[in-house]
Coordinates of C-alpha atoms in Angstrom, one line a residue:
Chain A
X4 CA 122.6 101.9 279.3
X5 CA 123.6 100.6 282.7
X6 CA 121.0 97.7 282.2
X7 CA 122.4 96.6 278.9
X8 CA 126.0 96.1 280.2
X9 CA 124.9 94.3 282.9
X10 CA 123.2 92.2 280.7
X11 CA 126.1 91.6 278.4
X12 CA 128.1 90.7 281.1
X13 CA 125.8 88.2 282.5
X14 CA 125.7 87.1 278.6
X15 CA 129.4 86.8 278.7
X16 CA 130.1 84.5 281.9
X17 CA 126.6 82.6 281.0
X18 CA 128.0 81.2 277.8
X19 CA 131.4 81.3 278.1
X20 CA 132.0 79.4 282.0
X21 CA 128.5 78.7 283.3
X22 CA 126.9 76.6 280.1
X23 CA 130.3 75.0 279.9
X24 CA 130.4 73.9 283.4
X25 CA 127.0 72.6 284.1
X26 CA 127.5 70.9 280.8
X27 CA 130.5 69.2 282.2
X28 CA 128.4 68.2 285.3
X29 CA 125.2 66.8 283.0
X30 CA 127.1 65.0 281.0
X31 CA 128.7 62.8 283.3
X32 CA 125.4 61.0 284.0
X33 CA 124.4 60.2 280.3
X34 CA 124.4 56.8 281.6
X35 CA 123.4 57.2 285.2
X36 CA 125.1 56.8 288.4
X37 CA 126.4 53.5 287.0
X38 CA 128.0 54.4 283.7
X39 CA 129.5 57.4 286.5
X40 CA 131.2 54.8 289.2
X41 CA 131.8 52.1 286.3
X42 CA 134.3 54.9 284.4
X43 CA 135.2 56.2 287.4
X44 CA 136.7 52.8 288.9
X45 CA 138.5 51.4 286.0
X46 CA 142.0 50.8 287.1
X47 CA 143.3 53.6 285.3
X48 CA 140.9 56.1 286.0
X49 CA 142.3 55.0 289.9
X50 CA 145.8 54.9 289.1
X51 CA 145.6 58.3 286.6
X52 CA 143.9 60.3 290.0
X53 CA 146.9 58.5 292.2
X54 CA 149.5 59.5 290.0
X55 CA 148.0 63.1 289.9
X56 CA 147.8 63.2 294.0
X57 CA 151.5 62.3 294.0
X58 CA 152.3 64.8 291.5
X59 CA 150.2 67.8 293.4
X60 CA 151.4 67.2 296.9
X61 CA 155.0 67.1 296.1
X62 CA 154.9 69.9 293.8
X63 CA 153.0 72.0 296.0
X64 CA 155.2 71.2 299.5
X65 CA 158.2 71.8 297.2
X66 CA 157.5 75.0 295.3
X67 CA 155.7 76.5 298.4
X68 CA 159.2 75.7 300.8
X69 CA 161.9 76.7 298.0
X70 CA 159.3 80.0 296.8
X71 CA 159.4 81.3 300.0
X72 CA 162.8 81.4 300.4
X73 CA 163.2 82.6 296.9
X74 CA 160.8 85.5 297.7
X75 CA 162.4 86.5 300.8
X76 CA 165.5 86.8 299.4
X77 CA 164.8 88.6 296.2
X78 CA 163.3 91.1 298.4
X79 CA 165.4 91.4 301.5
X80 CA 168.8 89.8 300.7
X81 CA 171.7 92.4 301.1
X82 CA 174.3 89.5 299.5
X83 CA 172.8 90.2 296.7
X84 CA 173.8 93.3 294.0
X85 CA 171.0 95.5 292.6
X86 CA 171.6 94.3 289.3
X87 CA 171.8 90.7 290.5
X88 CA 168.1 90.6 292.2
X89 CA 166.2 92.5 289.2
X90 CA 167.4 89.7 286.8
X91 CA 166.6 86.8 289.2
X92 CA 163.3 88.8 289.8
X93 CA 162.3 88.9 285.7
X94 CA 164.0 85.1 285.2
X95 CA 160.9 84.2 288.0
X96 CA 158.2 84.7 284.9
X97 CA 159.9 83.3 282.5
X98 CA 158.0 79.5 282.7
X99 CA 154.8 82.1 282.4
X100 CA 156.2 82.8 278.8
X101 CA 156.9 78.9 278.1
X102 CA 154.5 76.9 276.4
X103 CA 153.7 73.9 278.7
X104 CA 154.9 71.7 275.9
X105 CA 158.1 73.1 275.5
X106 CA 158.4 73.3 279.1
X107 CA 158.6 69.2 279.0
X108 CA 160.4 69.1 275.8
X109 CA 163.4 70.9 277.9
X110 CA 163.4 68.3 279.8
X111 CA 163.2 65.3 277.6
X112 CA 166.3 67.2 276.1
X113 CA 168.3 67.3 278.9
X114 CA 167.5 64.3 280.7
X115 CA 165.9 62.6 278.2
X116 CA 167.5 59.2 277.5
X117 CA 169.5 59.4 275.5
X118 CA 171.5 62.6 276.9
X119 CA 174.7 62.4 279.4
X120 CA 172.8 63.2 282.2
X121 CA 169.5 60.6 281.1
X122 CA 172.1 58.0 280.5
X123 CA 173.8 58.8 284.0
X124 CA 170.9 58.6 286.1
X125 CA 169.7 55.3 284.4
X126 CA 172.9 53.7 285.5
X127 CA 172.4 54.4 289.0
X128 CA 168.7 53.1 288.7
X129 CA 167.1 56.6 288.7
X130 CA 164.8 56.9 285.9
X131 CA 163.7 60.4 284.9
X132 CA 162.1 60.8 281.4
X133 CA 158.4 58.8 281.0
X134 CA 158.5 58.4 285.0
X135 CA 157.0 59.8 288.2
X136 CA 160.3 62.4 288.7
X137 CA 160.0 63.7 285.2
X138 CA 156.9 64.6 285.8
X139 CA 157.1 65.9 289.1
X140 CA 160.2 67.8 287.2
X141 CA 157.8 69.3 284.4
X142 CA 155.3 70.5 287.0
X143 CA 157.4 72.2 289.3
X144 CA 158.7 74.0 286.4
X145 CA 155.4 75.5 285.3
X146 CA 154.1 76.2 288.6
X147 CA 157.7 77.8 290.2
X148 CA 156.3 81.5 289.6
X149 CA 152.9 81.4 291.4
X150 CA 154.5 81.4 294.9
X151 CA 157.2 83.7 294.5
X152 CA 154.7 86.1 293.0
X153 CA 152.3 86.2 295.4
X154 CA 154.9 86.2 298.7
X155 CA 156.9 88.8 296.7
X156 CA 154.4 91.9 297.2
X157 CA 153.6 91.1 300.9
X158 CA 157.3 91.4 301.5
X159 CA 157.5 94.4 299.8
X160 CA 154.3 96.2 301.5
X161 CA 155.3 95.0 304.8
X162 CA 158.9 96.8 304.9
X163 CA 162.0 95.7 307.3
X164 CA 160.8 97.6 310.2
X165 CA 159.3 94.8 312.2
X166 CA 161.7 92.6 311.4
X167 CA 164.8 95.1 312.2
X168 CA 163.4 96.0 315.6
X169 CA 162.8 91.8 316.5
X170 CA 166.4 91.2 315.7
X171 CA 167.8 94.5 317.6
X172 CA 166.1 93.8 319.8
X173 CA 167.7 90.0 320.3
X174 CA 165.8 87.8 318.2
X175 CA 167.1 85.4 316.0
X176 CA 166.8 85.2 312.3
X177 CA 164.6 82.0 312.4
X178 CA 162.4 83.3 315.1
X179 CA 162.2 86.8 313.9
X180 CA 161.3 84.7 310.6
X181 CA 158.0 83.0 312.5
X182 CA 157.0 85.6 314.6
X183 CA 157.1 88.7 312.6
X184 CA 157.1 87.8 309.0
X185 CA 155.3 84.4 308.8
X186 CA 152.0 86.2 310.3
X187 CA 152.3 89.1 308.1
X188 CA 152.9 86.7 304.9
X189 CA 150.6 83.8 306.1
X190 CA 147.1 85.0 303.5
X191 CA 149.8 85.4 300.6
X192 CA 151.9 81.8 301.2
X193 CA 147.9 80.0 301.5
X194 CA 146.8 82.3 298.4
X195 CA 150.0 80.7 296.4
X196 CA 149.5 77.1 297.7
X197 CA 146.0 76.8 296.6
X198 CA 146.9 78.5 293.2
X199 CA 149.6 76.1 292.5
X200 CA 147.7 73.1 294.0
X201 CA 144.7 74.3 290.5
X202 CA 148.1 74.7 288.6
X203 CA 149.4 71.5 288.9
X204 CA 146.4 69.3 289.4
X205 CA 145.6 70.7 285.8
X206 CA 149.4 70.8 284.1
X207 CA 148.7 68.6 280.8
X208 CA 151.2 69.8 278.0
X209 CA 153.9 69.8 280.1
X210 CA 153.4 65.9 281.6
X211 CA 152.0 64.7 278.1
X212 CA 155.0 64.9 277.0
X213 CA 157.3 63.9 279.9
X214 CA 154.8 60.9 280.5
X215 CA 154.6 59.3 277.6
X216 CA 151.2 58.5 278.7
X217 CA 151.9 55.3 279.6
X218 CA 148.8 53.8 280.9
X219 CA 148.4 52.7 284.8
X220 CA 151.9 54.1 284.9
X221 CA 152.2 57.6 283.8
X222 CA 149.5 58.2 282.9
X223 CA 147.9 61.4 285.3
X224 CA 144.0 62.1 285.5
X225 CA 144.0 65.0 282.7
X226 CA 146.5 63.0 279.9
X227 CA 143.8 60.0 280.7
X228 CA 141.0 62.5 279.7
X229 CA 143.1 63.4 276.9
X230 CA 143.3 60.0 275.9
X231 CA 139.5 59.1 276.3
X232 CA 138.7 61.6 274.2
X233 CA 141.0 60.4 271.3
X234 CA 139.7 56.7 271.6
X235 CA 136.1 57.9 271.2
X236 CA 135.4 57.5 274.7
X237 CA 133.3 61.0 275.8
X238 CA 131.5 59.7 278.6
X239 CA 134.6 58.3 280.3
X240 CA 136.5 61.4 280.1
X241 CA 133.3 63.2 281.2
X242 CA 133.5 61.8 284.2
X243 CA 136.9 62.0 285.0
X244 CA 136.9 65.9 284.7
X245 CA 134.2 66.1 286.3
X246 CA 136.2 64.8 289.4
X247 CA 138.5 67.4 288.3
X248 CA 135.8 70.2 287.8
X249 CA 134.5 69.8 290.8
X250 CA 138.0 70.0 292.8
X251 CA 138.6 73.5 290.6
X252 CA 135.5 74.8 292.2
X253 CA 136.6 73.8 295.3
X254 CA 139.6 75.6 295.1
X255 CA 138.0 78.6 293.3
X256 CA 136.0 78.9 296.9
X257 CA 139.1 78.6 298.6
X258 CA 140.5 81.2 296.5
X259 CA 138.1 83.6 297.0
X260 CA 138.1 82.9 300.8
X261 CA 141.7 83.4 301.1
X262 CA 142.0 86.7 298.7
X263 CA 139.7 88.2 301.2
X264 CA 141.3 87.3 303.9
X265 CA 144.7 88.4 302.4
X266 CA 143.0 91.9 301.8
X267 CA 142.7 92.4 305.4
Chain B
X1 CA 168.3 75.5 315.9
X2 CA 168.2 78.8 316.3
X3 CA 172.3 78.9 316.4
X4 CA 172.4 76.2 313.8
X5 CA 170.7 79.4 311.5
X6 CA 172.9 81.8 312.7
X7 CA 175.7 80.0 311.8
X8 CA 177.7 81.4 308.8
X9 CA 177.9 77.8 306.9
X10 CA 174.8 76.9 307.3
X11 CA 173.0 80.4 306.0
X12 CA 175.8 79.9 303.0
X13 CA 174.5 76.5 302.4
X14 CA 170.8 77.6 302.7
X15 CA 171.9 80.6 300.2
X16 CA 173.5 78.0 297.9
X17 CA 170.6 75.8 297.7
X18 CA 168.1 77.9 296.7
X19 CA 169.7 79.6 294.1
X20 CA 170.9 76.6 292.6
X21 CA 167.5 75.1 292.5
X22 CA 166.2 78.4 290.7
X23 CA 169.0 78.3 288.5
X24 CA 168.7 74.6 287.8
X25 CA 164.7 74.6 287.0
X26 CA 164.6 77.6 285.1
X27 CA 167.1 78.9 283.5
X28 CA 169.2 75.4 282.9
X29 CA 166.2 74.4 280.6
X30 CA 166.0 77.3 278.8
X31 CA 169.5 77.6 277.7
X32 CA 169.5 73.6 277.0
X33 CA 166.3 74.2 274.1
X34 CA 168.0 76.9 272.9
X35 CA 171.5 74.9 272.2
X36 CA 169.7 72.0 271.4
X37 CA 168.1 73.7 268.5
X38 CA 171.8 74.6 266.8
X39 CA 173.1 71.6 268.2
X40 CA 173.4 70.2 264.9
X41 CA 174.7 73.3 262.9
X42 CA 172.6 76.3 261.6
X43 CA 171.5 74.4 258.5
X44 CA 169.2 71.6 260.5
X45 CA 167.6 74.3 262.2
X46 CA 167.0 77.1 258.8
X47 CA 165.7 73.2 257.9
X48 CA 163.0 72.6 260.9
X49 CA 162.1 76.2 261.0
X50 CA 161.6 77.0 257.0
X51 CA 159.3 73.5 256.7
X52 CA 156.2 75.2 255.6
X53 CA 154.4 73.0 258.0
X54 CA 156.2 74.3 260.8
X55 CA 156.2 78.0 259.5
X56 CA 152.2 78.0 258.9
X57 CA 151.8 76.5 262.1
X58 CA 153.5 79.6 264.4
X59 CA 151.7 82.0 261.7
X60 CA 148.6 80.5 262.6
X61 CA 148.9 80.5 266.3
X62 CA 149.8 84.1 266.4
X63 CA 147.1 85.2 263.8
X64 CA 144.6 83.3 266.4
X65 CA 145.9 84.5 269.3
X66 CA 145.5 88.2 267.7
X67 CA 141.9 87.4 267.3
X68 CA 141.1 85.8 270.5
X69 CA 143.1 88.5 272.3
X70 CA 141.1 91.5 270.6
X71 CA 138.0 89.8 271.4
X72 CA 139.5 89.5 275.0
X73 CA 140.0 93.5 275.8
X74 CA 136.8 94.7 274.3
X75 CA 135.1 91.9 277.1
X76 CA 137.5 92.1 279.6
X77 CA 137.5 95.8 279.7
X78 CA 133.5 95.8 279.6
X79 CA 133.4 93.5 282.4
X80 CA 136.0 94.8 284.6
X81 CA 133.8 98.0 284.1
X82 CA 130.5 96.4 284.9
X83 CA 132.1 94.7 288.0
X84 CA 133.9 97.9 289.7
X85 CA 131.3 100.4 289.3
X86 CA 127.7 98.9 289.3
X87 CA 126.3 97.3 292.1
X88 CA 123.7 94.6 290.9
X89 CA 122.8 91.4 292.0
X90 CA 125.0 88.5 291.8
X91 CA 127.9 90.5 291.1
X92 CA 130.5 88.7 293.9
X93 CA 129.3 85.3 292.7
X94 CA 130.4 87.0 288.6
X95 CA 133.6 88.2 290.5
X96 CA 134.8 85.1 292.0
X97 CA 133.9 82.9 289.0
X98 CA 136.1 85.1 286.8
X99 CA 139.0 83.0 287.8
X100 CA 137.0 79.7 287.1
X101 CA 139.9 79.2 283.6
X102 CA 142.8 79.7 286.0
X103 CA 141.4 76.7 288.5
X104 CA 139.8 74.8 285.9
X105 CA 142.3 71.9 284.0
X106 CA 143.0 73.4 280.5
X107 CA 142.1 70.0 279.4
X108 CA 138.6 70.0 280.5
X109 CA 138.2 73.0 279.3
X110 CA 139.0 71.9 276.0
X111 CA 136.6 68.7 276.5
X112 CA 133.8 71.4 277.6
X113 CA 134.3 73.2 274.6
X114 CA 134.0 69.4 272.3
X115 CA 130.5 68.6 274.1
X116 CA 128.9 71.6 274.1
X117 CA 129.7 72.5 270.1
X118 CA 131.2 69.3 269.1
X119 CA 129.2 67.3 266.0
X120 CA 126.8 65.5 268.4
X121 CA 125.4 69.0 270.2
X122 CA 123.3 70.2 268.7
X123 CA 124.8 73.5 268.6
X124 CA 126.6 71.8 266.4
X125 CA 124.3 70.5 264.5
X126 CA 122.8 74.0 263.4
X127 CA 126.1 75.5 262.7
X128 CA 126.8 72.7 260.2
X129 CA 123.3 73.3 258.7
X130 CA 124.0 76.6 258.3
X131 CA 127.1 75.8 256.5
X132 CA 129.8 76.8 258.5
X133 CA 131.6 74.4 261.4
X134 CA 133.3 75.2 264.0
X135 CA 134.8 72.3 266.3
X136 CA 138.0 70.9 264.2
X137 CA 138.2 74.3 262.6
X138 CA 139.7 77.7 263.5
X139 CA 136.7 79.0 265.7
X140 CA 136.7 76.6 268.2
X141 CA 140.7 77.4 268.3
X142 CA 140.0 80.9 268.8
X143 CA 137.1 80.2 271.8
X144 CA 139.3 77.4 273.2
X145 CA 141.8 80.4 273.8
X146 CA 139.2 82.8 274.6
X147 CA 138.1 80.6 277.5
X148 CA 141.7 80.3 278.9
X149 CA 142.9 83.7 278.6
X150 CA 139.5 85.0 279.8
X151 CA 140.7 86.6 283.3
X152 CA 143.4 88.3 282.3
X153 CA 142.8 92.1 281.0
X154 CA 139.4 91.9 283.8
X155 CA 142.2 91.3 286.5
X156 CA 144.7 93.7 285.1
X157 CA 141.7 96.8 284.4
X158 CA 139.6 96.6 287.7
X159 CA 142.5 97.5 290.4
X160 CA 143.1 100.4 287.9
X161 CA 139.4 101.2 287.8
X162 CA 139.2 100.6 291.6
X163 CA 142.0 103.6 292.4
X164 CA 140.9 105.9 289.8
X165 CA 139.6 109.1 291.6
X166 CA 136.7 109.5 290.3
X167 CA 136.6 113.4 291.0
X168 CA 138.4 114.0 287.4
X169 CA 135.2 112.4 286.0
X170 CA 133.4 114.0 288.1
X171 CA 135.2 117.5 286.9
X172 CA 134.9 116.5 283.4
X173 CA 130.9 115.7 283.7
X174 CA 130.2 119.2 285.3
X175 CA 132.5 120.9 282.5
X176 CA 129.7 119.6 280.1
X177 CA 132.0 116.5 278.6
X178 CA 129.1 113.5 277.1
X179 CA 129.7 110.3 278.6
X180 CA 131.4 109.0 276.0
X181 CA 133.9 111.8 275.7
X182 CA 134.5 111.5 279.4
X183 CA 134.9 107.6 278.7
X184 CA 137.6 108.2 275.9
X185 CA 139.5 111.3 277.3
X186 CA 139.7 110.8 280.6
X187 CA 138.8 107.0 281.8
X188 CA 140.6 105.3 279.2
X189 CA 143.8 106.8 279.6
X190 CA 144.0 105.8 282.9
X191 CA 143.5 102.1 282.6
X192 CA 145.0 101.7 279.1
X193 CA 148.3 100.2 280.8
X194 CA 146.1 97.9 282.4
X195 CA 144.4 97.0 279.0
X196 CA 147.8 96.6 277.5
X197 CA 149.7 94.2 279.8
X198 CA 146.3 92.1 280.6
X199 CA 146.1 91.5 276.6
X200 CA 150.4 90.9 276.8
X201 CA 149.4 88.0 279.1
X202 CA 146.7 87.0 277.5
X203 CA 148.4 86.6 274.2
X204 CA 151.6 84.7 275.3
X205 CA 149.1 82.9 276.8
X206 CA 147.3 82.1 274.0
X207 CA 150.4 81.5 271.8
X208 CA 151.7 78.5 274.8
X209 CA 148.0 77.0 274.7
X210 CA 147.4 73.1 274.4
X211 CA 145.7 71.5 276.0
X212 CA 142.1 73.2 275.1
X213 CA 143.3 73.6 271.5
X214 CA 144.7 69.7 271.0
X215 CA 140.9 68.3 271.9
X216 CA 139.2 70.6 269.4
X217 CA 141.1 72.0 267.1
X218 CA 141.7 68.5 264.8
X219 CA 145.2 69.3 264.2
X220 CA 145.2 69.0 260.5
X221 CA 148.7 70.1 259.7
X222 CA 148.7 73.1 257.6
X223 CA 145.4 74.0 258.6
X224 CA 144.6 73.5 262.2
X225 CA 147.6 72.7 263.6
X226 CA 149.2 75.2 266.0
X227 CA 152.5 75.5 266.8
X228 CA 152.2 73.6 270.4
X229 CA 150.6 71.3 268.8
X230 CA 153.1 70.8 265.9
X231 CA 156.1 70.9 269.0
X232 CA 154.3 68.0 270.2
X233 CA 154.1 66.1 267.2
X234 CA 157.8 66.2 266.9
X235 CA 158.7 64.7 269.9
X236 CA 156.4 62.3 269.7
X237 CA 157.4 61.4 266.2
X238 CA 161.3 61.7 267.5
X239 CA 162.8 64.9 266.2
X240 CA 163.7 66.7 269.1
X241 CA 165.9 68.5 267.5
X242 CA 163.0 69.9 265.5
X243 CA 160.8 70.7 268.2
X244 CA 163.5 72.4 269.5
X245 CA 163.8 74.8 266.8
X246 CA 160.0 75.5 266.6
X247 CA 160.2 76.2 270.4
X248 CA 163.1 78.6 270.5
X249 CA 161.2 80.6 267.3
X250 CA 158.1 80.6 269.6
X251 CA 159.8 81.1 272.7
X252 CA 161.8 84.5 271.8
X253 CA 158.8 85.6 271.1
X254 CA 157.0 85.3 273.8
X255 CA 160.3 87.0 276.0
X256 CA 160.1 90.0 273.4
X257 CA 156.1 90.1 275.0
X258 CA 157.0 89.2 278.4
X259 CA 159.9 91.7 278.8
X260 CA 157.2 94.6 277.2
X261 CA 155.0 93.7 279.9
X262 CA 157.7 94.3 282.7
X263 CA 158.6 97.7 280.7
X264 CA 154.9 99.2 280.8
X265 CA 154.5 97.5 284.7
X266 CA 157.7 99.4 285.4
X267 CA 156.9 102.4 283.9
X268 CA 153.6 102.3 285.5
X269 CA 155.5 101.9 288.5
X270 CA 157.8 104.8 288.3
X271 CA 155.3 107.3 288.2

């Protein structure tokens, strides 16, 4: 009995992620290593990875800054009521319950142009909608709940003690902040940065339609995928997620290295 | 810096900033879709929403979401199962690549799914032989959200399974229970919540798919055309205002399932 679940198991994860992946990995040199660099270098295969680089590291440095804060004071601020903090802390999941796609339609509505606010921030030569901010926008959006969640527990676990004896016994907030709580939080905050790094290196719904897909300027590495796939072009977009296949795994590692060092 | 933090303005400015950041990225959105949608009356909306198009596409998605979800806790709660209690080999390398859909772009996924049982495969090939396809049709919808949804009920069974004392099974083994009556009466009880909120998660999450589902499904409205998919297609044919009243549709659903979830965590919880 204990053989054939094993067994089924293995089945499972064989056909459903490992077939998949290696697939992913084969067919990228249909053509040799040549056909590989040759789709790899077109301009906007370069430009789509750029665009998504920009798009990761402010997302990330953003969302990892403002979650923090977010998570420190859903847990420990006394300025805010009861009530107050448990609706905050169920409006945190709500871009969970959004479809990526309507995530980005919310904000083609509201800053789209031809809105108040669109039109207002094209006058002062600030263009949102089918530009680099929209998106950056869109994927902050979907990836705002992976920080909070994961800094939110720690908090929790680790009570106010600590923290309550640093600053009777002198300490200031911001030091009491790095010397007592940053250690305690530090596995959580790296657990949350390299989830929302896999996040928003991978958000497509959202930017599709933010983008426009506009190609060599909007254009990010998995809407260019997306679009090599529509014009026929497998081995192309083969190769570009396998760039991207083979930064997941990368970050799947560093997942797994940082939940076990989070357990400690 | 240290008295620049204790100051009373600057904390109040700090305070200020972050909450209107939340409040701006979250919940400004929200409520803008769900004006937007009546923004034109009550009649465009009963319009977008009662197009059969639009209609059969949210019936779709959910009936395809039920199926890849049930499919989801029968393996999920098999493999969480298999993981926590036997010891075999290669089980860490099977635990850490559980969470391979949650790093993996949605997109490729979707473009995994197209080579391996698209019409050139020859996976492919047979299934059309045999007379039944599936890339372009509704299985390759259903395994497109099977493949992203796949950690979910595994991650929300195994802590359950992990803190379960396992003297009550124990107890129930030496009171002469078969292993299947222990399994139903006295394991399943236990991680039931978890079986229940992992397949909430999983099926908002299928409902929101689109990226997997727009590179296989074909999106042949009527037919193979969920309702992200159809969203999409509004915009990009330019009737926000449309789109708009799909979402909100779609989107109070998905609260309804959301806010069940934080009922049964809570529950869970307050015991």
């Amino acid at each position: 009995m204990k053989k054939l679940w094993i067994s089924l198991t293995y089945l499972v994860f064989i056909v459903l992620l490992i077939i998949p992946l290696i697939r992913i990995f084969s067919g990228s040199w249909a053509e040799g290593w040549e056909g590989f660099v040759e789709a790899l270098t077109r301009p906007q295969s370069l430009h789509a990875l750029w665009m998504t680089t920009i798009i990761v590291v402010s997302v990330t440095l953003l969302n990892t800054i403002f979650g923090v804060m977010l998570a420190l004071y859903l847990v420990r601020a006394t300025w805010l009521g009861k009530r107050l903090k448990q609706l905050l802390n169920s409006l945190v999941d709500l871009p969970f319950a959004v479809s990526p796609v309507i995530g980005g339609l919310m904000i083609v509505l509201i800053l789209g142009p031809n809105t108040i606010m669109g039109v207002f921030f094209e006058d002062i030569g600030f263009k949102v909608v089918y530009a680099l901010p929209g998106m950056i926008l869109a994927t902050l959006f979907v990836t705002f709940p992976l920080m909070v969640r994961e800094v939110m527990p720690v908090l929790q676990e680790i009570g106010t003690q600590q923290e309550e004896a640093a600053s009777t016994l002198g300490a200031y907030s911001w030091y009491t902040f790095w010397k007592v709580t940053w250690p305690s939080i530090r596995w959580g905050v790296i657990y949350g940065v390299v989830l929302t790094v896999a996040r928003s290196m991978g958000e497509f719904g959202a930017v599709l339609v933010v983008s426009g897909n506009i190609m060599n300027k909007t254009q990010t590495a998995t809407t260019l995928v997306y679009q090599d796939v529509e014009n026929f072009n497998v081995l192309a977009a083969n190769s570009v997620a396998l760039v991207l296949a083979a930064v997941s795994v990368g970050l799947l590692l560093l997942m797994e290295w940082a939940k076990k060092r989070k357990g400690h | 810096m240290n008295l620049m933090f204790r100051s009373r303005w600057w904390s109040f400015g700090f305070r200020s900033t972050i909450m209107l950041y939340f409040v701006v990225l979250i919940v400004l959105p929200i409520i803008g879709v769900y004006t937007h949608s009546f923004s034109l009356g009550w009649e465009p909306f009963w319009y977008s929403v009662s197009d059969p198009l639009a209609w059969k596409a949210v019936l779709l998605t959910i009936r395809l979401a039920v199926i890849a979800t049930l499919i989801n806790v029968f393996i999920g709660t098999m493999i969480a199962w298999v993981l926590i209690r036997y010891r075999f080999f290669g089980r860490r390398f099977l635990n850490s690549l559980v969470d391979l859909p949650f790093a993996l772009p949605t997109a490729v996924g979707g473009l995994m799914i197209l080579l391996l049982l698209g019409p050139n495969s020859w996976i492919g090939e047979l299934s059309e032989r045999l007379g039944f396809e599936i890339v372009f049709h509704e299985p390759a919808i259903v395994i497109a959200m099977l493949f992203v949804t796949f950690p979910f009920v595994i991650r929300a069974v195994q802590p359950l399974l992990e803190e379960m004392d396992q003297s009550e099974e124990e107890a129930a083994y030496t009171l002469g229970a078969s292993k299947a009556k222990t399994f139903f009466q006295v394991i399943f009880p236990t991680i039931l919540p978890g079986i229940l909120s992992g397949a909430m998660l999983a099926f908002s999450r299928g409902l929101a798919e689109f990226g997997a589902v727009v590179l296989v499904a074909g999106n042949i409205p009527g037919k193979t055309l969920i309702a992200s998919v159809y969203i999409f297609g509004e915009v990009e044919s330019g009737n926000p205002q449309g789109a708009a009243a799909v979402s909100v549709l779609l989107l109070t659903f998905s609260f309804l399932i959301l806010w069940t979830v934080n009922v049964i965590q809570s529950r869970r919880a307050g015991k």
